[in-house]
Each structure stands twice: as structure tokens, then as C-alpha cells.
Coordinates of C-alpha atoms and ligand atoms in Angstrom, one line a residue:
M14 CA -6.4 40.4 -34.7
S15 CA -9.1 41.4 -32.8
D16 CA -12.1 43.8 -34.1
I17 CA -13.5 44.6 -31.1
P18 CA -11.7 46.5 -28.4
K19 CA -11.1 45.1 -25.0
S20 CA -8.9 47.6 -23.8
F21 CA -11.5 49.9 -23.7
Q22 CA -9.2 52.6 -21.2
L23 CA -6.9 52.6 -23.9
S24 CA -7.1 54.7 -27.5
A25 CA -6.6 52.7 -30.3
E26 CA -3.4 54.4 -31.1
M27 CA -2.0 53.6 -27.4
H28 CA -3.3 49.5 -28.0
A29 CA -1.7 49.4 -31.5
Y30 CA 1.9 50.7 -29.5
I31 CA 1.5 48.2 -26.6
L32 CA 0.5 45.1 -29.3
D33 CA 4.1 45.9 -31.5
H34 CA 6.1 46.5 -28.4
S35 CA 5.0 42.9 -26.3
T36 CA 5.7 39.6 -27.6
A37 CA 3.6 38.8 -30.8
P38 CA 1.0 35.7 -31.2
D39 CA 2.7 32.8 -33.1
E40 CA 1.0 31.7 -36.2
T41 CA -1.1 28.7 -34.1
Q42 CA -2.1 31.6 -31.7
R43 CA -3.2 34.0 -34.6
G44 CA -4.8 31.2 -36.8
L45 CA -6.9 30.5 -33.1
I46 CA -7.8 34.4 -33.1
E47 CA -8.9 33.9 -37.0
A48 CA -11.1 31.0 -36.0
T49 CA -13.0 32.6 -33.4
N50 CA -13.0 35.9 -35.2
A51 CA -15.1 34.0 -38.0
L52 CA -17.7 33.1 -35.0
G53 CA -19.1 36.9 -35.0
G54 CA -19.8 39.0 -32.5
V55 CA -19.7 36.0 -29.9
S56 CA -15.8 36.3 -30.3
I57 CA -15.3 39.2 -27.9
M58 CA -15.1 36.7 -25.3
Q59 CA -11.9 35.6 -26.3
I60 CA -9.2 36.9 -24.3
A61 CA -6.7 40.0 -26.4
P62 CA -3.3 38.7 -27.2
E63 CA -2.0 41.3 -25.1
Q64 CA -3.6 39.4 -21.6
G65 CA -2.7 35.8 -23.8
A66 CA 1.2 36.9 -23.9
L67 CA 0.7 37.9 -20.3
M68 CA -0.5 34.7 -19.0
T69 CA 1.8 32.3 -20.8
M70 CA 4.7 34.7 -19.1
L71 CA 3.0 34.5 -15.2
T72 CA 2.6 30.5 -15.6
R73 CA 6.5 30.8 -16.4
L74 CA 7.0 33.3 -13.6
I75 CA 5.3 31.5 -10.9
G76 CA 7.1 28.0 -12.2
A77 CA 3.3 26.5 -12.2
K78 CA 3.0 22.5 -13.0
R79 CA -0.7 22.8 -12.6
A80 CA -3.4 25.1 -14.0
I81 CA -7.0 25.1 -14.0
E82 CA -9.3 27.3 -15.8
V83 CA -13.1 28.0 -15.5
G84 CA -14.7 29.1 -19.0
T85 CA -12.5 27.9 -21.9
F86 CA -14.3 28.8 -25.0
T87 CA -12.7 28.5 -27.9
G88 CA -9.1 27.7 -26.3
Y89 CA -6.9 30.6 -26.2
S90 CA -6.6 31.2 -22.9
A91 CA -6.1 27.4 -22.3
L92 CA -3.3 27.8 -25.7
C93 CA -1.3 30.5 -23.9
I94 CA -1.5 28.5 -20.3
A95 CA -0.4 25.7 -21.4
R96 CA 2.5 26.7 -23.3
G97 CA 3.4 28.1 -20.2
L98 CA 3.5 24.8 -18.2
P99 CA 6.6 22.5 -18.4
E100 CA 6.2 19.1 -20.6
D101 CA 4.5 17.0 -17.8
G102 CA 2.8 19.9 -16.3
E103 CA -1.3 19.5 -16.9
L104 CA -4.1 22.3 -17.6
V105 CA -7.9 21.1 -16.5
C106 CA -10.4 23.1 -19.0
C107 CA -13.9 23.5 -17.7
D108 CA -16.8 24.5 -19.8
I109 CA -20.0 23.7 -20.7
S110 CA -19.6 24.1 -24.5
D111 CA -18.7 21.4 -26.9
E112 CA -19.2 23.1 -29.8
W113 CA -16.6 26.0 -28.7
T114 CA -14.2 24.2 -27.3
K115 CA -13.7 21.8 -30.2
I116 CA -12.7 24.9 -32.3
G117 CA -9.4 25.3 -30.4
I118 CA -8.6 21.6 -30.1
P119 CA -6.3 21.2 -33.5
F120 CA -4.7 24.5 -32.1
W121 CA -3.6 23.0 -28.9
E122 CA -2.3 19.7 -31.0
K123 CA -0.2 22.0 -33.2
A124 CA 0.8 24.1 -30.5
G125 CA 2.1 20.5 -29.3
V126 CA 0.1 21.0 -26.0
R127 CA -3.1 18.8 -25.9
D128 CA -1.7 16.1 -24.0
R129 CA -1.6 19.1 -20.9
I130 CA -5.0 20.0 -21.5
D131 CA -8.0 17.8 -19.5
L132 CA -11.1 19.2 -21.4
R133 CA -14.0 18.7 -19.0
I134 CA -17.5 19.6 -20.3
G135 CA -19.9 20.2 -18.0
P136 CA -20.7 22.8 -15.2
A137 CA -17.5 23.9 -13.8
L138 CA -19.4 24.2 -10.4
D139 CA -19.5 20.4 -10.6
T140 CA -16.0 19.7 -12.1
L141 CA -14.6 21.8 -9.0
Q142 CA -16.6 20.0 -6.7
T143 CA -15.4 16.5 -7.7
I144 CA -11.6 17.6 -6.6
E145 CA -11.3 16.8 -3.0
A146 CA -7.6 17.0 -2.7
A147 CA -6.7 20.6 -1.1
D148 CA -3.6 22.5 -2.8
V149 CA -3.1 20.7 -5.6
F150 CA -3.2 24.0 -8.2
D151 CA -0.3 26.5 -8.9
L152 CA -2.5 28.8 -11.0
A153 CA -6.4 29.0 -11.7
F154 CA -8.0 31.1 -14.0
I155 CA -11.8 32.4 -14.0
D156 CA -13.3 33.9 -17.3
A157 CA -17.1 32.3 -17.3
D158 CA -20.5 33.3 -16.2
K159 CA -20.4 36.3 -13.9
P160 CA -22.8 35.3 -11.3
S161 CA -21.1 32.4 -10.6
Y162 CA -17.6 34.3 -9.6
G163 CA -17.5 34.3 -6.1
N164 CA -19.2 30.3 -6.1
Y165 CA -15.9 30.0 -8.4
V166 CA -13.3 31.5 -6.6
D167 CA -14.8 30.3 -3.3
E168 CA -13.7 26.7 -4.5
L169 CA -10.8 27.6 -6.4
A170 CA -9.5 28.7 -2.5
R171 CA -9.5 25.5 -1.6
L172 CA -7.8 24.1 -4.7
V173 CA -5.1 26.5 -4.8
R174 CA -2.0 26.1 -3.2
P175 CA -0.5 29.1 -1.0
G176 CA 1.7 31.7 -3.0
G177 CA -0.5 30.4 -5.7
L178 CA -2.7 32.9 -7.7
I179 CA -6.3 32.7 -9.7
L180 CA -6.7 35.0 -12.5
V181 CA -10.1 36.8 -12.7
D182 CA -11.2 38.1 -15.9
N183 CA -13.5 40.8 -17.1
T184 CA -13.4 43.2 -13.5
L185 CA -13.7 46.6 -14.9
W186 CA -16.7 45.0 -17.3
F187 CA -16.3 48.0 -20.0
G188 CA -15.9 50.6 -17.3
R189 CA -19.5 50.2 -16.2
V190 CA -18.4 48.9 -12.8
I191 CA -17.8 53.2 -12.4
D192 CA -20.8 53.8 -14.3
P193 CA -23.5 55.2 -12.1
D194 CA -26.0 54.6 -14.9
A195 CA -25.3 50.7 -15.1
D196 CA -27.5 49.1 -12.9
D197 CA -27.5 45.8 -15.1
A198 CA -27.6 42.4 -13.1
D199 CA -23.9 41.8 -14.2
T200 CA -22.7 44.9 -13.5
Q201 CA -23.9 44.6 -10.2
V202 CA -23.0 41.0 -9.4
I203 CA -19.0 42.1 -11.0
R204 CA -18.6 45.4 -8.1
D205 CA -19.9 42.8 -5.4
F206 CA -17.6 40.6 -6.2
N207 CA -14.7 43.1 -6.4
T208 CA -15.4 44.8 -3.3
K209 CA -15.6 41.7 -1.6
V210 CA -12.6 40.1 -3.2
A211 CA -10.5 43.4 -2.3
H212 CA -11.3 42.5 1.3
D213 CA -10.8 39.2 1.7
D214 CA -8.1 37.8 4.1
R215 CA -7.5 35.1 2.1
F216 CA -6.4 36.7 -0.5
D217 CA -3.4 39.5 -1.9
C218 CA -5.7 41.4 -4.7
V219 CA -4.5 43.3 -7.0
L220 CA -7.2 44.8 -9.9
L221 CA -4.9 45.2 -13.2
P222 CA -6.5 47.5 -15.6
I223 CA -5.2 45.3 -18.5
S224 CA -7.8 44.4 -21.2
D225 CA -11.2 44.6 -19.5
G226 CA -10.0 44.3 -16.4
L227 CA -8.0 41.1 -14.9
T228 CA -7.6 40.5 -11.1
F229 CA -4.7 39.1 -9.1
L230 CA -5.7 37.1 -6.3
R231 CA -2.3 35.3 -4.4
V232 CA -3.7 32.8 -2.3
R233 CA -2.1 33.3 1.4
Ligands
CA322 CA1 -13.5 37.0 -20.6

């Protein structure tokens, strides 16, 4: 599977046990994981398989029909969300890279979900700001440039309906959030973001220690 452990807080043995006792990626998903791993070190930006399984389940549990993703990379998270949508569901994918997202497209096609995905190449904030109607999405996933997390959440708070869910990735930042020696800009941004959303009246907030930290924001 992935060569680089994202669940840094688990032993390799415990991580393997969890993977062995959760719904496994199917052939199409494994194909995309392998195609992404072939890119080398950058493949760390792909979400972990157990997180993908959780996101498919969450999409189904909340009965999401319309979803939006900020940061698609090679399309694994999009594949997992799209599979959880009904046939007439829609997932808007925002990413700046044509080069990376096009790796995922054949796998979306193979999974039969390509027609549910509206891929928009360009800065995500611009894309979000072009969507005028409020409360149009049931589910959102943020996994993009960390300094913009606060801006993405502000836009999505308008676009996700009350009772809908915003998921935010990498909020433990490989444990650096609690490392007193970590003073780089991204770590500080994530710390500030975590503190802000935990006390934000717009959301119920749960930071779950799955993979590299996944924050659940339920829109009030
Ligand atoms: Ca991520």
C-alpha cells in the first residue's frame, strides 16, 4: 500500500491491523494508489486508505448528494467521496494542477463515477467565490495549501448547508502541532487554524486522530 506512514501516532503493526480489519480498497482504488506511488515522494499527499474508507462511509451516512473538495491531487479522495454519492450526486473538485488530477480521471471512469465529478482547474478560492448560492453542499473536504485553510473554511461555511459536514485534512501535521521546536510557517498556520475552529460558533468541532489528523466541522 502506501510506503509512507501517515498514521504517525500508531505503530506500523497497529496500522496494519486496522487496515486488515476495515473495508479494503478495491482493485480500482489500488490501481490509483499504485499510480500515485509511482510519482515518488509527492505521493505522500494522497490520503491514507483507511481515511478514504471513512470518507466514503461518511458521505453515505449523512446522505450527501452534493459535495465539494478543495485539493484533489491525483483523485483518490474524490474517488472515495464520489463512490459514496448517489448516481445523480455531484462532486465539485477544485485543484490548480491539471498534471496531477488527470492521473485520477481514468480511475474515476473505471469506477463509474466520472459523470458525478465536476473538475475545476484554478485557484480554489476563485472557484468557491464564483458559487453564489448558499447552502448548496452537504459535504466538503479541504486538503490543500495550509495557509489558505481559514479562507477555505470561511467560504465553505457559506456553501455547506446547516447540518452538513466540512472535513479538514492534516490537522495534526505529523505531530508538529505539539512539538515546541516546530516553528515553521505551516505548523503555526495549522495551530492557529485548529485553535480558531475549536472555538468557532459556526461549527461543532471534533479533531479525530485518524491518519494525519482529520477535523470534522458540522455546520450549525
Ligand atoms: Ca492531506
